[in-house]
Amino acid sequence: MNKNDIINVFQQVLENPSNSFIEQWISDGGKVMGYYCSLIPPEIFTAAGITPYRIRAAGSDSTDLADVYVSSQLCTFVRHMLNLALGGQFDFLSGIVAMNGCDQARRAYDIWEKKTDIPFKTIISVPRTPANYNIEWFKEELKKLIKAIENHFSVKITPQSLAEAIKFHNTTRRKLAQFNDLRKEPDPPINGYEASIVNIAAQIMPLKDFNDLIDKLLQAVGKEKRTGRYRTRLIVSGGEMDEPEFVKIIEDQGGLVVYEDTCFGARYYEEPVSEEEDPLNSIANRYFYRIPCARMGNSFDRRYENLEKIYREFKAEGIISQILVHCILNSGFSFQLKRKAKTSEISTLLLDRECRMKGYGQMKTRVQAFIESIESKARKEDKYNGRTSK
Amino acid sequence: MAEPVNEIPKEFAEIFAGISRIYKENKNNPDARPFISWITVIKGLLEKDLSGIPIIYTNLGNSPELVLALGDSEGEVAPFGFEAIGATQGFFGSNQCNMDIIDLIEANGLSADVCSADKLALGYMLKKLLPPPVGGVFINTPCDSQIVAAEGFKSIMEVEPFIIDVPYSVGEKELHYVAKQLREQIKYLEQVTGKKLNWDRLKAICEENNRMVELLLEWSDWRKRTPCPQMSKVVTFGFVLLNTLSGTPMGTWYASELLEDAKERALAGKKAVLGEENVRAIWFGDPIWWNLPFYDWMEEELGMVIPMDLFGYVTAEAYIDTSSPDTILYTFARKLTRVMPMSRQLTGSAEMYIDDIISVYNQFNADCVIFPGNTGCKHMWGLLGLVREALRELDIPLLAFEFDLFDPRTKSEEDFKEDFRRFVNDIIIPRKNR
Ligand code: SF4
Ligand code: SF4
């Protein structure tokens, strides 16, 4: 299989709520646990022998069913996801685990809880401040989750099964990090569209299948021609972004996306879980102390520091902070980013978008203008010659 | 009342001018006693000289007892409920001023979706109109806008905030968790103010809170009477009362004014509405802060009264047990999470809100429910479908609409009036005559 064949397989995985790998797993007697938010540790499901599945708004083209319960004042990610749930398209799940990520996701869980027939449903409470004195709480929540899964599915989650699950997930993380690190190269063998397809696929198919395929992909990319033409290198930042098509729009304008600082992007594969200590402690530590997202209080400085580091490592020239319309938390992050941009060298574009959006006209124009501004800045600074340009 | 109009920024001059005007308009109106008392309270707060006193900002879900207890004597540290500034401007000052501030903060990149209470608070900070704080204590209830406010506070005021994490739902275990964080908060407060928390004074402050709560619970019982004896618009001040004046003699005095007025009027057979009391509605969300006279219009033109709303609803869980420092912190945590308006109803699952609405509807012998959906309130907009379903099952009429609690541009006064006229005349009155 060459690179494009493998990417095509992953692309098919993304098209609809279910996919052939998940279907095969289920027909072999396997169970699937849906979860939303990258602060929920899928290692726990894997340790129970259940395939983790990150809920997203795949293939949804309407919010009619969701609109009966929630208003159009909620973000389209939540509304599309709910619409699929109410239409029975997540009925292949054996359970879902939610968390108090944001108000809208919490309200969505009310509807999942009351209006869907998924057999196992629970919500955990993840602290909103990563202060040392709160980690015990988080550990207790994870223990509660483990108990609930054990009781419902009649399984035992042991320290040993957790340790194995950690290794398994870390393997995937390492492979994804290796794969995404290719994007640091001046002329990377993969573009952002392809990378984001692969990153998302890892979260919605059995890990073993994914690991086999990404091994093949890593071999294939070495033999492939380079992507070549781009005008600038960009980081996409923000919250839920489960649409490679969005990245493609940016790349169609000439902005190569080298990193997704998003929930479906790097927040999934960055920062492995320690394999040295007590497994549950290690899991709690990784999720609790990791680079924070916008739902965490007092988090902006650490996140921005990380963004600057990535910016340098991936030789980016601009950041696009994409916000789903109505997302309060990520709009708060963008507000801070905009304030920071006044004194920073980093070019920043704040871009509102809708999940499963159809028309991209205005967005294209804004991205084009942003790329032009970066180019003209580079020209002024005489850095333009160094890049691979059209 | 003298107005120090010349010494203060024009935005605040608007508030003082409004207070004086409204005071003059109402001072001889025997029906307006609780409103006049409220004006007195607000004026007292605004005129307080804070120079040289360390100021601690406290957010919407907070109550000031711990801050008040810093230092060995009263007034060594001042709590400042910074989100109340928009409400004060909306009540008494100029809506135009609030709208300008909203426009300013949005132009600076804050999304229109953030609750306008926080848009205004951050906007006033950005305009450097608020006093400089030495610290800020935040709690992540009632909503995500609080996290945005804490981040904004940090970057605009350049002061590190302390944030309490309230979990998804609140039971005993959760209260212990919050109480443990309150101990950390005390360390933070002592550090940023340089003042030690005085536990004896805290005990006395909590007892003051308990006196206020007792008065509020009794007041609330008088408002259950049919017809409701006291004007609608004062219920909504309950929120500012809890958020800003808990544990202070001024808060207790105001609660006693509310109670005395309600009791005297009820015993004298007086009622809130002008003619017949046609409709009793439970208003379960934000008030129209930018247009309090709308409540007078409801009473006068529709014979509609709000015996209770979400902001005025207090339960006995607001009592603080002063037996020991541990019981104080545990029951103070309970007050923060189980009593503070919005935080109580919006923490946990939809049942918290729905059960409260039904309980208040029954306790206050209401005919219908008003669901005011503040544009920026994602909780409310996420709850609407389940609320509608639950009330339909109980055959309780519901009026839901979108508006902005501080910004008249989302829904105009005329549109409000039209909605309310139709609801009352086409739905409620015919039902009552069935
Ligand atoms: S996009 Fe924002 S509002 Fe929507 S689910 Fe994510 S964090 Fe919540
Ligand atoms: S109205 Fe809603 S958005 Fe505004 S402070 Fe209350 S809970 Fe938050």
PDB file of C-alpha atoms in Angstrom, chain B residues 134-369:
ATOM      1  CA  VAL B 134      -4.736  42.856  45.335  1.00  0.00           C
ATOM      2  CA  GLY B 135      -6.438  39.538  44.574  1.00  0.00           C
ATOM      3  CA  GLY B 136      -9.496  37.862  43.130  1.00  0.00           C
ATOM      4  CA  VAL B 137     -11.409  34.854  44.401  1.00  0.00           C
ATOM      5  CA  PHE B 138     -13.398  32.985  41.806  1.00  0.00           C
ATOM      6  CA  ILE B 139     -15.580  29.924  41.796  1.00  0.00           C
ATOM      7  CA  ASN B 140     -16.349  28.066  38.600  1.00  0.00           C
ATOM      8  CA  THR B 141     -20.088  28.299  39.154  1.00  0.00           C
ATOM      9  CA  PRO B 142     -22.539  29.094  37.730  1.00  0.00           C
ATOM     10  CA  CYS B 143     -21.060  28.826  34.247  1.00  0.00           C
ATOM     11  CA  ASP B 144     -18.149  28.824  31.808  1.00  0.00           C
ATOM     12  CA  SER B 145     -18.238  32.616  31.618  1.00  0.00           C
ATOM     13  CA  GLN B 146     -16.699  32.577  35.110  1.00  0.00           C
ATOM     14  CA  ILE B 147     -13.586  30.873  33.781  1.00  0.00           C
ATOM     15  CA  VAL B 148     -13.365  33.433  30.981  1.00  0.00           C
ATOM     16  CA  ALA B 149     -13.820  36.204  33.564  1.00  0.00           C
ATOM     17  CA  ALA B 150     -11.030  34.795  35.749  1.00  0.00           C
ATOM     18  CA  GLU B 151      -8.637  34.621  32.792  1.00  0.00           C
ATOM     19  CA  GLY B 152      -9.635  38.131  31.718  1.00  0.00           C
ATOM     20  CA  PHE B 153      -9.214  39.446  35.258  1.00  0.00           C
ATOM     21  CA  LYS B 154      -5.730  37.977  35.381  1.00  0.00           C
ATOM     22  CA  SER B 155      -4.568  39.500  32.131  1.00  0.00           C
ATOM     23  CA  ILE B 156      -6.237  42.908  32.449  1.00  0.00           C
ATOM     24  CA  MET B 157      -5.666  43.551  36.159  1.00  0.00           C
ATOM     25  CA  GLU B 158      -2.403  41.613  36.192  1.00  0.00           C
ATOM     26  CA  VAL B 159      -3.343  39.848  39.391  1.00  0.00           C
ATOM     27  CA  GLU B 160      -3.268  36.069  39.934  1.00  0.00           C
ATOM     28  CA  PRO B 161      -6.777  34.778  40.749  1.00  0.00           C
ATOM     29  CA  PHE B 162      -7.679  31.917  43.046  1.00  0.00           C
ATOM     30  CA  ILE B 163     -10.304  29.589  41.572  1.00  0.00           C
ATOM     31  CA  ILE B 164     -12.479  27.130  43.464  1.00  0.00           C
ATOM     32  CA  ASP B 165     -13.453  24.052  41.499  1.00  0.00           C
ATOM     33  CA  VAL B 166     -17.038  22.927  42.002  1.00  0.00           C
ATOM     34  CA  PRO B 167     -17.662  19.445  40.625  1.00  0.00           C
ATOM     35  CA  TYR B 168     -20.489  18.393  38.361  1.00  0.00           C
ATOM     36  CA  SER B 169     -22.984  17.617  41.075  1.00  0.00           C
ATOM     37  CA  VAL B 170     -23.044  18.466  44.754  1.00  0.00           C
ATOM     38  CA  GLY B 171     -23.439  15.993  47.611  1.00  0.00           C
ATOM     39  CA  GLU B 172     -21.614  15.536  50.893  1.00  0.00           C
ATOM     40  CA  LYS B 173     -18.352  14.394  49.345  1.00  0.00           C
ATOM     41  CA  GLU B 174     -18.350  17.366  46.983  1.00  0.00           C
ATOM     42  CA  LEU B 175     -18.974  19.796  49.828  1.00  0.00           C
ATOM     43  CA  HIS B 176     -15.932  18.458  51.679  1.00  0.00           C
ATOM     44  CA  TYR B 177     -13.923  18.893  48.502  1.00  0.00           C
ATOM     45  CA  VAL B 178     -15.028  22.535  48.152  1.00  0.00           C
ATOM     46  CA  ALA B 179     -14.433  23.152  51.869  1.00  0.00           C
ATOM     47  CA  LYS B 180     -10.889  21.846  51.493  1.00  0.00           C
ATOM     48  CA  GLN B 181     -10.299  24.330  48.684  1.00  0.00           C
ATOM     49  CA  LEU B 182     -11.707  27.115  50.857  1.00  0.00           C
ATOM     50  CA  ARG B 183      -8.858  26.430  53.290  1.00  0.00           C
ATOM     51  CA  GLU B 184      -6.451  26.974  50.401  1.00  0.00           C
ATOM     52  CA  GLN B 185      -8.331  30.102  49.481  1.00  0.00           C
ATOM     53  CA  ILE B 186      -7.817  31.462  52.984  1.00  0.00           C
ATOM     54  CA  LYS B 187      -4.047  30.959  52.604  1.00  0.00           C
ATOM     55  CA  TYR B 188      -4.193  32.848  49.316  1.00  0.00           C
ATOM     56  CA  LEU B 189      -6.237  35.681  50.835  1.00  0.00           C
ATOM     57  CA  GLU B 190      -3.898  36.010  53.790  1.00  0.00           C
ATOM     58  CA  GLN B 191      -0.946  36.112  51.478  1.00  0.00           C
ATOM     59  CA  VAL B 192      -2.237  38.732  49.034  1.00  0.00           C
ATOM     60  CA  THR B 193      -3.738  41.024  51.666  1.00  0.00           C
ATOM     61  CA  GLY B 194      -1.167  40.538  54.419  1.00  0.00           C
ATOM     62  CA  LYS B 195      -4.086  40.111  56.865  1.00  0.00           C
ATOM     63  CA  LYS B 196      -4.855  37.020  58.913  1.00  0.00           C
ATOM     64  CA  LEU B 197      -8.322  35.537  58.856  1.00  0.00           C
ATOM     65  CA  ASN B 198      -9.870  36.154  62.255  1.00  0.00           C
ATOM     66  CA  TRP B 199     -11.984  33.107  63.094  1.00  0.00           C
ATOM     67  CA  ASP B 200     -13.913  34.873  65.859  1.00  0.00           C
ATOM     68  CA  ARG B 201     -14.881  37.597  63.466  1.00  0.00           C
ATOM     69  CA  LEU B 202     -15.739  35.049  60.812  1.00  0.00           C
ATOM     70  CA  LYS B 203     -18.071  33.372  63.282  1.00  0.00           C
ATOM     71  CA  ALA B 204     -19.776  36.700  63.981  1.00  0.00           C
ATOM     72  CA  ILE B 205     -20.032  37.465  60.254  1.00  0.00           C
ATOM     73  CA  CYS B 206     -21.607  34.077  59.598  1.00  0.00           C
ATOM     74  CA  GLU B 207     -24.075  34.679  62.399  1.00  0.00           C
ATOM     75  CA  GLU B 208     -24.952  37.973  60.722  1.00  0.00           C
ATOM     76  CA  ASN B 209     -25.495  36.012  57.523  1.00  0.00           C
ATOM     77  CA  ASN B 210     -27.778  33.657  59.409  1.00  0.00           C
ATOM     78  CA  ARG B 211     -29.877  36.554  60.689  1.00  0.00           C
ATOM     79  CA  MET B 212     -30.252  37.785  57.128  1.00  0.00           C
ATOM     80  CA  VAL B 213     -31.197  34.312  55.911  1.00  0.00           C
ATOM     81  CA  GLU B 214     -33.816  33.949  58.614  1.00  0.00           C
ATOM     82  CA  LEU B 215     -35.383  37.247  57.569  1.00  0.00           C
ATOM     83  CA  LEU B 216     -35.288  36.264  53.901  1.00  0.00           C
ATOM     84  CA  LEU B 217     -36.973  32.934  54.548  1.00  0.00           C
ATOM     85  CA  GLU B 218     -39.732  34.633  56.496  1.00  0.00           C
ATOM     86  CA  TRP B 219     -40.046  37.320  53.812  1.00  0.00           C
ATOM     87  CA  SER B 220     -40.350  34.670  51.166  1.00  0.00           C
ATOM     88  CA  ASP B 221     -43.250  33.090  53.108  1.00  0.00           C
ATOM     89  CA  TRP B 222     -45.144  36.384  53.096  1.00  0.00           C
ATOM     90  CA  ARG B 223     -44.723  36.592  49.360  1.00  0.00           C
ATOM     91  CA  LYS B 224     -46.436  33.236  48.992  1.00  0.00           C
ATOM     92  CA  ARG B 225     -49.710  34.903  49.905  1.00  0.00           C
ATOM     93  CA  THR B 226     -52.377  35.442  47.294  1.00  0.00           C
ATOM     94  CA  PRO B 227     -52.538  38.217  46.286  1.00  0.00           C
ATOM     95  CA  CYS B 228     -48.808  38.827  46.543  1.00  0.00           C
ATOM     96  CA  PRO B 229     -48.423  41.829  48.855  1.00  0.00           C
ATOM     97  CA  GLN B 230     -45.202  43.339  47.525  1.00  0.00           C
ATOM     98  CA  MET B 231     -43.853  44.608  44.190  1.00  0.00           C
ATOM     99  CA  SER B 232     -42.269  42.116  41.775  1.00  0.00           C
ATOM    100  CA  LYS B 233     -38.996  43.796  40.966  1.00  0.00           C
ATOM    101  CA  VAL B 234     -37.434  43.557  44.408  1.00  0.00           C
ATOM    102  CA  VAL B 235     -37.140  39.765  44.345  1.00  0.00           C
ATOM    103  CA  THR B 236     -34.381  40.039  41.843  1.00  0.00           C
ATOM    104  CA  PHE B 237     -32.160  42.027  44.237  1.00  0.00           C
ATOM    105  CA  GLY B 238     -31.792  38.852  46.257  1.00  0.00           C
ATOM    106  CA  PHE B 239     -28.870  37.862  44.115  1.00  0.00           C
ATOM    107  CA  VAL B 240     -26.856  41.051  44.693  1.00  0.00           C
ATOM    108  CA  LEU B 241     -27.782  40.822  48.353  1.00  0.00           C
ATOM    109  CA  LEU B 242     -26.281  37.347  48.712  1.00  0.00           C
ATOM    110  CA  ASN B 243     -23.320  38.041  46.459  1.00  0.00           C
ATOM    111  CA  THR B 244     -22.332  41.370  47.965  1.00  0.00           C
ATOM    112  CA  LEU B 245     -23.888  41.924  51.379  1.00  0.00           C
ATOM    113  CA  SER B 246     -24.025  38.542  53.103  1.00  0.00           C
ATOM    114  CA  GLY B 247     -22.660  38.820  56.616  1.00  0.00           C
ATOM    115  CA  THR B 248     -22.963  42.601  56.826  1.00  0.00           C
ATOM    116  CA  PRO B 249     -25.343  44.617  59.029  1.00  0.00           C
ATOM    117  CA  MET B 250     -26.429  46.447  55.871  1.00  0.00           C
ATOM    118  CA  GLY B 251     -27.516  43.169  54.274  1.00  0.00           C
ATOM    119  CA  THR B 252     -29.450  42.238  57.376  1.00  0.00           C
ATOM    120  CA  TRP B 253     -31.064  45.652  57.546  1.00  0.00           C
ATOM    121  CA  TYR B 254     -32.198  45.398  53.941  1.00  0.00           C
ATOM    122  CA  ALA B 255     -33.639  41.928  54.485  1.00  0.00           C
ATOM    123  CA  SER B 256     -35.561  43.279  57.488  1.00  0.00           C
ATOM    124  CA  GLU B 257     -36.920  46.122  55.356  1.00  0.00           C
ATOM    125  CA  LEU B 258     -38.115  43.594  52.786  1.00  0.00           C
ATOM    126  CA  LEU B 259     -39.778  41.498  55.448  1.00  0.00           C
ATOM    127  CA  GLU B 260     -41.404  44.350  57.337  1.00  0.00           C
ATOM    128  CA  ASP B 261     -42.796  45.832  54.152  1.00  0.00           C
ATOM    129  CA  ALA B 262     -44.194  42.500  52.929  1.00  0.00           C
ATOM    130  CA  LYS B 263     -45.695  41.691  56.319  1.00  0.00           C
ATOM    131  CA  GLU B 264     -47.273  45.096  56.903  1.00  0.00           C
ATOM    132  CA  ARG B 265     -48.739  45.183  53.426  1.00  0.00           C
ATOM    133  CA  ALA B 266     -50.096  41.658  53.654  1.00  0.00           C
ATOM    134  CA  LEU B 267     -51.730  42.375  57.008  1.00  0.00           C
ATOM    135  CA  ALA B 268     -53.192  45.585  55.601  1.00  0.00           C
ATOM    136  CA  GLY B 269     -54.620  43.653  52.645  1.00  0.00           C
ATOM    137  CA  LYS B 270     -52.448  45.472  50.102  1.00  0.00           C
ATOM    138  CA  LYS B 271     -51.272  43.887  46.888  1.00  0.00           C
ATOM    139  CA  ALA B 272     -48.539  44.369  44.314  1.00  0.00           C
ATOM    140  CA  VAL B 273     -50.751  44.728  41.276  1.00  0.00           C
ATOM    141  CA  LEU B 274     -52.923  47.737  40.595  1.00  0.00           C
ATOM    142  CA  GLY B 275     -56.241  45.994  39.957  1.00  0.00           C
ATOM    143  CA  GLU B 276     -57.007  42.285  40.187  1.00  0.00           C
ATOM    144  CA  GLU B 277     -54.113  39.833  40.554  1.00  0.00           C
ATOM    145  CA  ASN B 278     -54.685  37.972  37.287  1.00  0.00           C
ATOM    146  CA  VAL B 279     -51.485  36.020  36.948  1.00  0.00           C
ATOM    147  CA  ARG B 280     -48.771  34.729  39.274  1.00  0.00           C
ATOM    148  CA  ALA B 281     -45.627  33.846  37.345  1.00  0.00           C
ATOM    149  CA  ILE B 282     -42.378  32.270  38.450  1.00  0.00           C
ATOM    150  CA  TRP B 283     -39.520  34.000  36.623  1.00  0.00           C
ATOM    151  CA  PHE B 284     -36.777  31.404  36.544  1.00  0.00           C
ATOM    152  CA  GLY B 285     -33.693  32.959  35.058  1.00  0.00           C
ATOM    153  CA  ASP B 286     -32.086  36.333  34.657  1.00  0.00           C
ATOM    154  CA  PRO B 287     -34.186  39.450  35.129  1.00  0.00           C
ATOM    155  CA  ILE B 288     -34.314  42.232  32.576  1.00  0.00           C
ATOM    156  CA  TRP B 289     -31.688  44.247  34.417  1.00  0.00           C
ATOM    157  CA  TRP B 290     -31.794  46.969  31.808  1.00  0.00           C
ATOM    158  CA  ASN B 291     -35.509  47.570  32.278  1.00  0.00           C
ATOM    159  CA  LEU B 292     -36.782  47.096  35.806  1.00  0.00           C
ATOM    160  CA  PRO B 293     -39.813  49.356  35.165  1.00  0.00           C
ATOM    161  CA  PHE B 294     -41.037  46.515  32.926  1.00  0.00           C
ATOM    162  CA  TYR B 295     -42.080  44.717  36.106  1.00  0.00           C
ATOM    163  CA  ASP B 296     -44.198  47.725  37.082  1.00  0.00           C
ATOM    164  CA  TRP B 297     -45.811  47.599  33.646  1.00  0.00           C
ATOM    165  CA  MET B 298     -46.634  43.907  34.106  1.00  0.00           C
ATOM    166  CA  GLU B 299     -48.302  44.645  37.389  1.00  0.00           C
ATOM    167  CA  GLU B 300     -50.212  47.654  36.150  1.00  0.00           C
ATOM    168  CA  GLU B 301     -51.311  46.576  32.701  1.00  0.00           C
ATOM    169  CA  LEU B 302     -51.577  42.806  33.001  1.00  0.00           C
ATOM    170  CA  GLY B 303     -52.277  42.295  36.687  1.00  0.00           C
ATOM    171  CA  MET B 304     -49.275  39.973  36.614  1.00  0.00           C
ATOM    172  CA  VAL B 305     -46.999  39.510  39.595  1.00  0.00           C
ATOM    173  CA  ILE B 306     -43.742  37.643  40.155  1.00  0.00           C
ATOM    174  CA  PRO B 307     -43.978  36.328  43.713  1.00  0.00           C
ATOM    175  CA  MET B 308     -40.553  34.710  43.367  1.00  0.00           C
ATOM    176  CA  ASP B 309     -37.749  34.412  40.859  1.00  0.00           C
ATOM    177  CA  LEU B 310     -34.535  32.469  40.546  1.00  0.00           C
ATOM    178  CA  PHE B 311     -32.469  35.317  41.979  1.00  0.00           C
ATOM    179  CA  GLY B 312     -34.560  35.792  45.103  1.00  0.00           C
ATOM    180  CA  TYR B 313     -35.076  32.139  45.951  1.00  0.00           C
ATOM    181  CA  VAL B 314     -33.214  31.220  49.131  1.00  0.00           C
ATOM    182  CA  THR B 315     -33.341  27.957  51.035  1.00  0.00           C
ATOM    183  CA  ALA B 316     -32.369  27.022  54.564  1.00  0.00           C
ATOM    184  CA  GLU B 317     -29.117  25.613  53.179  1.00  0.00           C
ATOM    185  CA  ALA B 318     -27.890  29.225  53.346  1.00  0.00           C
ATOM    186  CA  TYR B 319     -27.439  28.931  57.114  1.00  0.00           C
ATOM    187  CA  ILE B 320     -23.835  28.626  58.169  1.00  0.00           C
ATOM    188  CA  ASP B 321     -23.130  26.347  61.117  1.00  0.00           C
ATOM    189  CA  THR B 322     -20.752  28.327  63.318  1.00  0.00           C
ATOM    190  CA  SER B 323     -19.929  25.522  65.804  1.00  0.00           C
ATOM    191  CA  SER B 324     -16.325  25.182  64.590  1.00  0.00           C
ATOM    192  CA  PRO B 325     -14.032  26.306  61.754  1.00  0.00           C
ATOM    193  CA  ASP B 326     -14.723  22.984  60.012  1.00  0.00           C
ATOM    194  CA  THR B 327     -18.492  23.345  60.180  1.00  0.00           C
ATOM    195  CA  ILE B 328     -18.195  26.945  59.008  1.00  0.00           C
ATOM    196  CA  LEU B 329     -16.250  25.969  55.917  1.00  0.00           C
ATOM    197  CA  TYR B 330     -18.450  22.973  55.152  1.00  0.00           C
ATOM    198  CA  THR B 331     -21.697  24.903  55.410  1.00  0.00           C
ATOM    199  CA  PHE B 332     -20.223  27.928  53.660  1.00  0.00           C
ATOM    200  CA  ALA B 333     -19.350  25.555  50.795  1.00  0.00           C
ATOM    201  CA  ARG B 334     -22.969  24.425  50.908  1.00  0.00           C
ATOM    202  CA  LYS B 335     -24.166  28.008  50.685  1.00  0.00           C
ATOM    203  CA  LEU B 336     -21.933  28.673  47.675  1.00  0.00           C
ATOM    204  CA  THR B 337     -23.007  25.626  45.756  1.00  0.00           C
ATOM    205  CA  ARG B 338     -26.522  24.891  46.951  1.00  0.00           C
ATOM    206  CA  VAL B 339     -27.923  28.376  47.487  1.00  0.00           C
ATOM    207  CA  MET B 340     -26.266  31.041  45.361  1.00  0.00           C
ATOM    208  CA  PRO B 341     -28.668  31.833  42.518  1.00  0.00           C
ATOM    209  CA  MET B 342     -27.880  30.042  39.244  1.00  0.00           C
ATOM    210  CA  SER B 343     -25.092  28.041  40.884  1.00  0.00           C
ATOM    211  CA  ARG B 344     -27.721  26.035  42.770  1.00  0.00           C
ATOM    212  CA  GLN B 345     -29.875  25.344  39.746  1.00  0.00           C
ATOM    213  CA  LEU B 346     -27.182  24.915  37.115  1.00  0.00           C
ATOM    214  CA  THR B 347     -24.790  22.609  38.946  1.00  0.00           C
ATOM    215  CA  GLY B 348     -25.500  18.957  38.218  1.00  0.00           C
ATOM    216  CA  SER B 349     -28.101  17.479  35.922  1.00  0.00           C
ATOM    217  CA  ALA B 350     -31.185  19.114  34.404  1.00  0.00           C
ATOM    218  CA  GLU B 351     -33.236  17.852  37.359  1.00  0.00           C
ATOM    219  CA  MET B 352     -31.671  20.478  39.611  1.00  0.00           C
ATOM    220  CA  TYR B 353     -33.237  23.240  37.570  1.00  0.00           C
ATOM    221  CA  ILE B 354     -36.471  21.440  36.746  1.00  0.00           C
ATOM    222  CA  ASP B 355     -37.152  20.277  40.304  1.00  0.00           C
ATOM    223  CA  ASP B 356     -36.563  23.779  41.621  1.00  0.00           C
ATOM    224  CA  ILE B 357     -38.878  25.349  39.102  1.00  0.00           C
ATOM    225  CA  ILE B 358     -41.668  22.942  39.952  1.00  0.00           C
ATOM    226  CA  SER B 359     -41.106  23.328  43.665  1.00  0.00           C
ATOM    227  CA  VAL B 360     -41.132  27.146  43.509  1.00  0.00           C
ATOM    228  CA  TYR B 361     -44.170  27.037  41.213  1.00  0.00           C
ATOM    229  CA  ASN B 362     -46.034  24.976  43.810  1.00  0.00           C
ATOM    230  CA  GLN B 363     -44.803  26.842  46.882  1.00  0.00           C
ATOM    231  CA  PHE B 364     -45.806  30.211  45.435  1.00  0.00           C
ATOM    232  CA  ASN B 365     -49.082  29.008  44.051  1.00  0.00           C
ATOM    233  CA  ALA B 366     -48.206  30.193  40.537  1.00  0.00           C
ATOM    234  CA  ASP B 367     -50.096  29.965  37.253  1.00  0.00           C
ATOM    235  CA  CYS B 368     -47.172  29.797  34.892  1.00  0.00           C
ATOM    236  CA  VAL B 369     -43.431  29.883  34.411  1.00  0.00           C
TER     237      VAL B 369
END
